[in-house]
JSON list of C-alpha atoms in Angstrom, two decimals:
[
{"chain": "A", "resi": 1, "resn": "UNK", "atom": "CA", "xyz": [-157.26, 57.19, -53.67]},
{"chain": "A", "resi": 2, "resn": "UNK", "atom": "CA", "xyz": [-155.85, 56.94, -50.20]},
{"chain": "A", "resi": 3, "resn": "UNK", "atom": "CA", "xyz": [-152.92, 54.70, -49.39]},
{"chain": "A", "resi": 4, "resn": "UNK", "atom": "CA", "xyz": [-151.65, 54.69, -45.83]},
{"chain": "A", "resi": 5, "resn": "UNK", "atom": "CA", "xyz": [-148.40, 52.89, -45.17]},
{"chain": "A", "resi": 6, "resn": "UNK", "atom": "CA", "xyz": [-147.44, 54.74, -42.01]},
{"chain": "A", "resi": 7, "resn": "UNK", "atom": "CA", "xyz": [-149.97, 55.87, -39.40]},
{"chain": "A", "resi": 8, "resn": "UNK", "atom": "CA", "xyz": [-147.92, 58.42, -37.49]},
{"chain": "A", "resi": 9, "resn": "UNK", "atom": "CA", "xyz": [-146.10, 61.26, -39.22]},
{"chain": "A", "resi": 10, "resn": "UNK", "atom": "CA", "xyz": [-145.06, 63.50, -36.30]},
{"chain": "A", "resi": 11, "resn": "UNK", "atom": "CA", "xyz": [-146.25, 66.53, -38.28]},
{"chain": "A", "resi": 12, "resn": "UNK", "atom": "CA", "xyz": [-148.90, 67.27, -35.65]},
{"chain": "A", "resi": 13, "resn": "UNK", "atom": "CA", "xyz": [-146.56, 67.12, -32.67]},
{"chain": "A", "resi": 14, "resn": "UNK", "atom": "CA", "xyz": [-146.41, 70.92, -32.47]},
{"chain": "A", "resi": 15, "resn": "UNK", "atom": "CA", "xyz": [-150.17, 71.48, -32.60]},
{"chain": "A", "resi": 16, "resn": "UNK", "atom": "CA", "xyz": [-150.67, 71.85, -36.33]},
{"chain": "A", "resi": 17, "resn": "UNK", "atom": "CA", "xyz": [-152.10, 69.66, -39.05]},
{"chain": "A", "resi": 18, "resn": "UNK", "atom": "CA", "xyz": [-152.47, 69.77, -42.81]},
{"chain": "A", "resi": 19, "resn": "UNK", "atom": "CA", "xyz": [-155.78, 70.29, -44.53]},
{"chain": "A", "resi": 20, "resn": "UNK", "atom": "CA", "xyz": [-156.66, 68.31, -47.64]},
{"chain": "A", "resi": 21, "resn": "UNK", "atom": "CA", "xyz": [-155.18, 71.06, -49.83]},
{"chain": "A", "resi": 22, "resn": "UNK", "atom": "CA", "xyz": [-151.91, 70.66, -47.86]},
{"chain": "A", "resi": 23, "resn": "UNK", "atom": "CA", "xyz": [-152.19, 74.08, -46.21]},
{"chain": "A", "resi": 24, "resn": "UNK", "atom": "CA", "xyz": [-151.21, 74.11, -42.54]},
{"chain": "A", "resi": 25, "resn": "UNK", "atom": "CA", "xyz": [-153.75, 74.81, -39.80]},
{"chain": "A", "resi": 26, "resn": "UNK", "atom": "CA", "xyz": [-153.74, 74.77, -36.01]},
{"chain": "A", "resi": 27, "resn": "UNK", "atom": "CA", "xyz": [-155.41, 71.71, -34.54]},
{"chain": "A", "resi": 28, "resn": "UNK", "atom": "CA", "xyz": [-157.88, 74.05, -32.84]},
{"chain": "A", "resi": 29, "resn": "UNK", "atom": "CA", "xyz": [-158.67, 75.87, -36.10]},
{"chain": "A", "resi": 30, "resn": "UNK", "atom": "CA", "xyz": [-162.46, 76.17, -36.63]},
{"chain": "A", "resi": 31, "resn": "UNK", "atom": "CA", "xyz": [-162.20, 74.15, -39.86]},
{"chain": "A", "resi": 32, "resn": "UNK", "atom": "CA", "xyz": [-160.38, 71.33, -38.09]},
{"chain": "A", "resi": 33, "resn": "UNK", "atom": "CA", "xyz": [-162.97, 71.53, -35.28]},
{"chain": "A", "resi": 34, "resn": "UNK", "atom": "CA", "xyz": [-165.76, 71.23, -37.86]},
{"chain": "A", "resi": 35, "resn": "UNK", "atom": "CA", "xyz": [-164.47, 68.18, -39.69]},
{"chain": "A", "resi": 36, "resn": "UNK", "atom": "CA", "xyz": [-163.25, 66.66, -36.42]},
{"chain": "A", "resi": 37, "resn": "UNK", "atom": "CA", "xyz": [-166.78, 66.90, -35.05]},
{"chain": "A", "resi": 38, "resn": "UNK", "atom": "CA", "xyz": [-168.08, 65.27, -38.24]},
{"chain": "A", "resi": 39, "resn": "UNK", "atom": "CA", "xyz": [-165.62, 62.44, -37.57]},
{"chain": "A", "resi": 40, "resn": "UNK", "atom": "CA", "xyz": [-166.93, 62.16, -34.02]},
{"chain": "A", "resi": 41, "resn": "UNK", "atom": "CA", "xyz": [-170.51, 61.98, -35.32]},
{"chain": "A", "resi": 42, "resn": "UNK", "atom": "CA", "xyz": [-169.43, 59.29, -37.76]},
{"chain": "A", "resi": 43, "resn": "UNK", "atom": "CA", "xyz": [-167.85, 57.21, -34.99]},
{"chain": "A", "resi": 44, "resn": "UNK", "atom": "CA", "xyz": [-170.99, 57.51, -32.87]},
{"chain": "A", "resi": 45, "resn": "UNK", "atom": "CA", "xyz": [-173.10, 56.36, -35.83]},
{"chain": "A", "resi": 46, "resn": "UNK", "atom": "CA", "xyz": [-170.80, 53.34, -36.14]},
{"chain": "A", "resi": 47, "resn": "UNK", "atom": "CA", "xyz": [-171.36, 52.61, -32.46]},
{"chain": "A", "resi": 48, "resn": "UNK", "atom": "CA", "xyz": [-175.12, 52.81, -32.98]},
{"chain": "A", "resi": 49, "resn": "UNK", "atom": "CA", "xyz": [-175.02, 50.62, -36.09]},
{"chain": "A", "resi": 50, "resn": "UNK", "atom": "CA", "xyz": [-173.10, 47.98, -34.12]},
{"chain": "A", "resi": 51, "resn": "UNK", "atom": "CA", "xyz": [-176.08, 47.71, -31.74]},
{"chain": "A", "resi": 52, "resn": "UNK", "atom": "CA", "xyz": [-178.52, 47.00, -34.58]},
{"chain": "A", "resi": 53, "resn": "UNK", "atom": "CA", "xyz": [-179.30, 43.81, -36.41]},
{"chain": "A", "resi": 54, "resn": "UNK", "atom": "CA", "xyz": [-179.09, 43.69, -40.19]},
{"chain": "A", "resi": 55, "resn": "UNK", "atom": "CA", "xyz": [-181.81, 45.54, -42.04]},
{"chain": "A", "resi": 56, "resn": "UNK", "atom": "CA", "xyz": [-182.72, 48.77, -43.81]},
{"chain": "A", "resi": 57, "resn": "UNK", "atom": "CA", "xyz": [-181.86, 51.04, -40.85]},
{"chain": "A", "resi": 58, "resn": "UNK", "atom": "CA", "xyz": [-178.37, 49.60, -40.47]},
{"chain": "A", "resi": 59, "resn": "UNK", "atom": "CA", "xyz": [-177.85, 49.78, -44.24]},
{"chain": "A", "resi": 60, "resn": "UNK", "atom": "CA", "xyz": [-178.80, 53.47, -44.21]},
{"chain": "A", "resi": 61, "resn": "UNK", "atom": "CA", "xyz": [-176.42, 54.16, -41.32]},
{"chain": "A", "resi": 62, "resn": "UNK", "atom": "CA", "xyz": [-173.52, 52.44, -43.08]},
{"chain": "A", "resi": 63, "resn": "UNK", "atom": "CA", "xyz": [-174.19, 54.49, -46.22]},
{"chain": "A", "resi": 64, "resn": "UNK", "atom": "CA", "xyz": [-174.32, 57.66, -44.11]},
{"chain": "A", "resi": 65, "resn": "UNK", "atom": "CA", "xyz": [-170.95, 56.80, -42.57]},
{"chain": "A", "resi": 66, "resn": "UNK", "atom": "CA", "xyz": [-169.42, 56.74, -46.04]},
{"chain": "A", "resi": 67, "resn": "UNK", "atom": "CA", "xyz": [-171.16, 60.02, -46.93]},
{"chain": "A", "resi": 68, "resn": "UNK", "atom": "CA", "xyz": [-169.76, 61.62, -43.78]},
{"chain": "A", "resi": 69, "resn": "UNK", "atom": "CA", "xyz": [-166.28, 60.79, -45.02]},
{"chain": "A", "resi": 70, "resn": "UNK", "atom": "CA", "xyz": [-167.24, 62.62, -48.23]},
{"chain": "A", "resi": 71, "resn": "UNK", "atom": "CA", "xyz": [-168.45, 65.54, -46.11]},
{"chain": "A", "resi": 72, "resn": "UNK", "atom": "CA", "xyz": [-165.24, 65.61, -44.06]},
{"chain": "A", "resi": 73, "resn": "UNK", "atom": "CA", "xyz": [-163.24, 65.59, -47.30]},
{"chain": "A", "resi": 74, "resn": "UNK", "atom": "CA", "xyz": [-165.33, 68.54, -48.52]},
{"chain": "A", "resi": 75, "resn": "UNK", "atom": "CA", "xyz": [-164.66, 70.49, -45.32]},
{"chain": "A", "resi": 76, "resn": "UNK", "atom": "CA", "xyz": [-160.93, 69.76, -45.24]},
{"chain": "A", "resi": 77, "resn": "UNK", "atom": "CA", "xyz": [-160.39, 71.16, -48.76]},
{"chain": "A", "resi": 78, "resn": "UNK", "atom": "CA", "xyz": [-161.79, 74.69, -48.61]},
{"chain": "A", "resi": 79, "resn": "UNK", "atom": "CA", "xyz": [-163.06, 75.99, -51.94]},
{"chain": "A", "resi": 80, "resn": "UNK", "atom": "CA", "xyz": [-161.09, 79.22, -52.20]},
{"chain": "A", "resi": 81, "resn": "UNK", "atom": "CA", "xyz": [-161.64, 79.47, -55.96]},
{"chain": "A", "resi": 82, "resn": "UNK", "atom": "CA", "xyz": [-158.14, 78.22, -56.74]},
{"chain": "A", "resi": 83, "resn": "UNK", "atom": "CA", "xyz": [-157.44, 75.59, -59.35]},
{"chain": "A", "resi": 84, "resn": "UNK", "atom": "CA", "xyz": [-156.26, 72.38, -57.69]},
{"chain": "A", "resi": 85, "resn": "UNK", "atom": "CA", "xyz": [-154.31, 69.56, -59.31]},
{"chain": "A", "resi": 86, "resn": "UNK", "atom": "CA", "xyz": [-157.18, 67.19, -58.52]},
{"chain": "A", "resi": 87, "resn": "UNK", "atom": "CA", "xyz": [-160.94, 67.29, -58.34]},
{"chain": "A", "resi": 88, "resn": "UNK", "atom": "CA", "xyz": [-161.85, 67.73, -54.66]},
{"chain": "A", "resi": 89, "resn": "UNK", "atom": "CA", "xyz": [-164.69, 65.64, -53.30]},
{"chain": "A", "resi": 90, "resn": "UNK", "atom": "CA", "xyz": [-167.80, 67.73, -52.65]},
{"chain": "A", "resi": 91, "resn": "UNK", "atom": "CA", "xyz": [-171.11, 66.87, -50.99]},
{"chain": "A", "resi": 92, "resn": "UNK", "atom": "CA", "xyz": [-174.00, 67.02, -53.43]},
{"chain": "A", "resi": 93, "resn": "UNK", "atom": "CA", "xyz": [-177.60, 68.17, -52.92]},
{"chain": "A", "resi": 94, "resn": "UNK", "atom": "CA", "xyz": [-178.66, 64.64, -53.94]},
{"chain": "A", "resi": 95, "resn": "UNK", "atom": "CA", "xyz": [-177.05, 63.23, -50.80]},
{"chain": "A", "resi": 96, "resn": "UNK", "atom": "CA", "xyz": [-179.25, 65.43, -48.60]},
{"chain": "A", "resi": 97, "resn": "UNK", "atom": "CA", "xyz": [-182.28, 64.57, -50.75]},
{"chain": "A", "resi": 98, "resn": "UNK", "atom": "CA", "xyz": [-181.59, 60.87, -50.16]},
{"chain": "A", "resi": 99, "resn": "UNK", "atom": "CA", "xyz": [-181.62, 61.57, -46.40]},
{"chain": "A", "resi": 100, "resn": "UNK", "atom": "CA", "xyz": [-185.01, 63.28, -46.80]},
{"chain": "A", "resi": 101, "resn": "UNK", "atom": "CA", "xyz": [-186.34, 60.22, -48.61]},
{"chain": "A", "resi": 102, "resn": "UNK", "atom": "CA", "xyz": [-185.02, 57.99, -45.82]},
{"chain": "A", "resi": 103, "resn": "UNK", "atom": "CA", "xyz": [-186.60, 60.24, -43.18]},
{"chain": "A", "resi": 104, "resn": "UNK", "atom": "CA", "xyz": [-189.97, 60.09, -44.94]},
{"chain": "A", "resi": 105, "resn": "UNK", "atom": "CA", "xyz": [-189.76, 56.32, -45.45]},
{"chain": "A", "resi": 106, "resn": "UNK", "atom": "CA", "xyz": [-188.91, 55.52, -41.84]},
{"chain": "A", "resi": 107, "resn": "UNK", "atom": "CA", "xyz": [-191.18, 58.21, -40.38]},
{"chain": "A", "resi": 108, "resn": "UNK", "atom": "CA", "xyz": [-194.16, 56.70, -42.23]},
{"chain": "A", "resi": 109, "resn": "UNK", "atom": "CA", "xyz": [-193.78, 53.65, -39.94]},
{"chain": "A", "resi": 110, "resn": "UNK", "atom": "CA", "xyz": [-194.14, 55.81, -36.78]},
{"chain": "A", "resi": 111, "resn": "UNK", "atom": "CA", "xyz": [-197.13, 57.21, -34.95]},
{"chain": "A", "resi": 112, "resn": "UNK", "atom": "CA", "xyz": [-197.13, 61.01, -34.64]},
{"chain": "A", "resi": 113, "resn": "UNK", "atom": "CA", "xyz": [-195.52, 62.39, -31.50]},
{"chain": "A", "resi": 114, "resn": "UNK", "atom": "CA", "xyz": [-197.75, 64.02, -28.92]},
{"chain": "A", "resi": 115, "resn": "UNK", "atom": "CA", "xyz": [-194.90, 64.84, -26.55]},
{"chain": "A", "resi": 116, "resn": "UNK", "atom": "CA", "xyz": [-191.18, 65.42, -26.79]},
{"chain": "A", "resi": 117, "resn": "UNK", "atom": "CA", "xyz": [-189.18, 62.27, -26.20]},
{"chain": "A", "resi": 118, "resn": "UNK", "atom": "CA", "xyz": [-186.23, 61.75, -23.92]},
{"chain": "A", "resi": 119, "resn": "UNK", "atom": "CA", "xyz": [-183.01, 60.45, -25.49]},
{"chain": "A", "resi": 120, "resn": "UNK", "atom": "CA", "xyz": [-183.15, 56.84, -24.37]},
{"chain": "A", "resi": 121, "resn": "UNK", "atom": "CA", "xyz": [-185.08, 53.63, -24.67]},
{"chain": "A", "resi": 122, "resn": "UNK", "atom": "CA", "xyz": [-183.22, 50.74, -26.24]},
{"chain": "A", "resi": 123, "resn": "UNK", "atom": "CA", "xyz": [-179.43, 50.72, -26.36]},
{"chain": "A", "resi": 124, "resn": "UNK", "atom": "CA", "xyz": [-179.44, 51.32, -30.12]},
{"chain": "A", "resi": 125, "resn": "UNK", "atom": "CA", "xyz": [-181.89, 54.22, -29.76]},
{"chain": "A", "resi": 126, "resn": "UNK", "atom": "CA", "xyz": [-179.82, 55.83, -27.01]},
{"chain": "A", "resi": 127, "resn": "UNK", "atom": "CA", "xyz": [-176.72, 55.55, -29.20]},
{"chain": "A", "resi": 128, "resn": "UNK", "atom": "CA", "xyz": [-178.61, 57.11, -32.12]},
{"chain": "A", "resi": 129, "resn": "UNK", "atom": "CA", "xyz": [-179.76, 59.98, -29.91]},
{"chain": "A", "resi": 130, "resn": "UNK", "atom": "CA", "xyz": [-176.14, 60.56, -28.89]},
{"chain": "A", "resi": 131, "resn": "UNK", "atom": "CA", "xyz": [-175.13, 60.53, -32.57]},
{"chain": "A", "resi": 132, "resn": "UNK", "atom": "CA", "xyz": [-177.93, 63.04, -33.24]},
{"chain": "A", "resi": 133, "resn": "UNK", "atom": "CA", "xyz": [-176.57, 65.48, -30.67]},
{"chain": "A", "resi": 134, "resn": "UNK", "atom": "CA", "xyz": [-173.05, 65.17, -32.07]},
{"chain": "A", "resi": 135, "resn": "UNK", "atom": "CA", "xyz": [-174.39, 65.72, -35.60]},
{"chain": "A", "resi": 136, "resn": "UNK", "atom": "CA", "xyz": [-176.11, 68.89, -34.35]},
{"chain": "A", "resi": 137, "resn": "UNK", "atom": "CA", "xyz": [-172.80, 70.07, -32.90]},
{"chain": "A", "resi": 138, "resn": "UNK", "atom": "CA", "xyz": [-171.09, 69.33, -36.22]},
{"chain": "A", "resi": 139, "resn": "UNK", "atom": "CA", "xyz": [-173.74, 71.42, -37.94]},
{"chain": "A", "resi": 140, "resn": "UNK", "atom": "CA", "xyz": [-173.15, 74.31, -35.49]},
{"chain": "A", "resi": 141, "resn": "UNK", "atom": "CA", "xyz": [-169.39, 74.08, -36.12]},
{"chain": "A", "resi": 142, "resn": "UNK", "atom": "CA", "xyz": [-169.92, 74.19, -39.91]},
{"chain": "A", "resi": 143, "resn": "UNK", "atom": "CA", "xyz": [-172.28, 77.17, -39.62]},
{"chain": "A", "resi": 144, "resn": "UNK", "atom": "CA", "xyz": [-169.82, 78.93, -37.31]},
{"chain": "A", "resi": 145, "resn": "UNK", "atom": "CA", "xyz": [-167.04, 78.34, -39.83]},
{"chain": "A", "resi": 146, "resn": "UNK", "atom": "CA", "xyz": [-169.16, 79.86, -42.58]},
{"chain": "A", "resi": 147, "resn": "UNK", "atom": "CA", "xyz": [-170.10, 82.80, -40.32]},
{"chain": "A", "resi": 148, "resn": "UNK", "atom": "CA", "xyz": [-166.36, 83.43, -39.84]},
{"chain": "A", "resi": 149, "resn": "UNK", "atom": "CA", "xyz": [-166.16, 84.07, -43.58]},
{"chain": "A", "resi": 150, "resn": "UNK", "atom": "CA", "xyz": [-164.65, 80.71, -44.44]},
{"chain": "A", "resi": 151, "resn": "UNK", "atom": "CA", "xyz": [-165.90, 78.79, -47.47]},
{"chain": "A", "resi": 152, "resn": "UNK", "atom": "CA", "xyz": [-168.38, 76.07, -46.54]},
{"chain": "A", "resi": 153, "resn": "UNK", "atom": "CA", "xyz": [-170.76, 74.72, -49.13]},
{"chain": "A", "resi": 154, "resn": "UNK", "atom": "CA", "xyz": [-174.47, 75.04, -48.61]},
{"chain": "A", "resi": 155, "resn": "UNK", "atom": "CA", "xyz": [-174.76, 71.31, -49.34]},
{"chain": "A", "resi": 156, "resn": "UNK", "atom": "CA", "xyz": [-172.59, 70.52, -46.28]},
{"chain": "A", "resi": 157, "resn": "UNK", "atom": "CA", "xyz": [-174.80, 72.53, -43.94]},
{"chain": "A", "resi": 158, "resn": "UNK", "atom": "CA", "xyz": [-178.02, 71.14, -45.41]},
{"chain": "A", "resi": 159, "resn": "UNK", "atom": "CA", "xyz": [-176.71, 67.57, -45.18]},
{"chain": "A", "resi": 160, "resn": "UNK", "atom": "CA", "xyz": [-175.76, 67.98, -41.51]},
{"chain": "A", "resi": 161, "resn": "UNK", "atom": "CA", "xyz": [-179.15, 69.51, -40.75]},
{"chain": "A", "resi": 162, "resn": "UNK", "atom": "CA", "xyz": [-180.97, 66.59, -42.38]},
{"chain": "A", "resi": 163, "resn": "UNK", "atom": "CA", "xyz": [-178.65, 64.09, -40.73]},
{"chain": "A", "resi": 164, "resn": "UNK", "atom": "CA", "xyz": [-179.73, 65.04, -37.22]},
{"chain": "A", "resi": 165, "resn": "UNK", "atom": "CA", "xyz": [-183.38, 64.82, -38.33]},
{"chain": "A", "resi": 166, "resn": "UNK", "atom": "CA", "xyz": [-182.70, 61.37, -39.78]},
{"chain": "A", "resi": 167, "resn": "UNK", "atom": "CA", "xyz": [-180.99, 60.23, -36.57]},
{"chain": "A", "resi": 168, "resn": "UNK", "atom": "CA", "xyz": [-184.00, 61.37, -34.53]},
{"chain": "A", "resi": 169, "resn": "UNK", "atom": "CA", "xyz": [-186.33, 59.27, -36.68]},
{"chain": "A", "resi": 170, "resn": "UNK", "atom": "CA", "xyz": [-183.82, 56.39, -36.67]},
{"chain": "A", "resi": 171, "resn": "UNK", "atom": "CA", "xyz": [-183.76, 56.42, -32.85]},
{"chain": "A", "resi": 172, "resn": "UNK", "atom": "CA", "xyz": [-187.54, 56.12, -32.81]},
{"chain": "A", "resi": 173, "resn": "UNK", "atom": "CA", "xyz": [-187.35, 53.21, -35.26]},
{"chain": "A", "resi": 174, "resn": "UNK", "atom": "CA", "xyz": [-184.77, 51.55, -32.99]},
{"chain": "A", "resi": 175, "resn": "UNK", "atom": "CA", "xyz": [-187.19, 52.07, -30.10]},
{"chain": "A", "resi": 176, "resn": "UNK", "atom": "CA", "xyz": [-189.53, 49.40, -31.41]},
{"chain": "A", "resi": 177, "resn": "UNK", "atom": "CA", "xyz": [-190.88, 51.81, -34.03]},
{"chain": "A", "resi": 178, "resn": "UNK", "atom": "CA", "xyz": [-191.67, 54.39, -31.36]},
{"chain": "A", "resi": 179, "resn": "UNK", "atom": "CA", "xyz": [-193.43, 52.03, -28.96]},
{"chain": "A", "resi": 180, "resn": "UNK", "atom": "CA", "xyz": [-190.44, 52.12, -26.57]},
{"chain": "A", "resi": 181, "resn": "UNK", "atom": "CA", "xyz": [-189.93, 55.90, -26.80]},
{"chain": "A", "resi": 182, "resn": "UNK", "atom": "CA", "xyz": [-189.46, 57.53, -23.41]},
{"chain": "A", "resi": 183, "resn": "UNK", "atom": "CA", "xyz": [-191.87, 60.46, -23.30]},
{"chain": "A", "resi": 184, "resn": "UNK", "atom": "CA", "xyz": [-191.12, 63.74, -21.59]},
{"chain": "A", "resi": 185, "resn": "UNK", "atom": "CA", "xyz": [-193.64, 64.55, -18.87]},
{"chain": "A", "resi": 186, "resn": "UNK", "atom": "CA", "xyz": [-193.46, 68.30, -18.23]},
{"chain": "A", "resi": 187, "resn": "UNK", "atom": "CA", "xyz": [-193.09, 69.11, -14.53]},
{"chain": "A", "resi": 188, "resn": "UNK", "atom": "CA", "xyz": [-193.24, 65.43, -13.55]},
{"chain": "A", "resi": 189, "resn": "UNK", "atom": "CA", "xyz": [-190.92, 65.85, -10.56]},
{"chain": "A", "resi": 190, "resn": "UNK", "atom": "CA", "xyz": [-192.19, 69.18, -9.20]}
]
């Protein structure tokens, strides 16, 4: 478990940080960028949840926030095949499957789209669209990390991919179940 008694440590004052396995990395290291972007997505989801009333959508978002901490923990302890003194936290395929179930459940309440939608509408929907774009960036950072030859679990990448899909559907739910979606009109201002 985590116990924080002091918030600042000064260990990062020279541009480095420690990963979860206590190895040192530059603050601009691709792994730090990846889990930092996950943290940013998590904060934006919290901002979106704060704009929602109580209900199933908010409950799902709060669960996802906790799962994103799991995902950040997974990313900050690279699986290099070495035996650690503790069992590192890893994202599971079941977590992504739960997102798929949530997507299907919420999407069943929506009419099919006949146009792309613009990221807006209600305040909560706009915040969810912002969270979606940050989740997509987190996914790109995780894929980039893997492409650099660094260990990244398949479950992490799948979860992030499903997360942005979930946030898209969630934004539509927050837009009065799609009735307040702002539709893209191709060439409207030509």
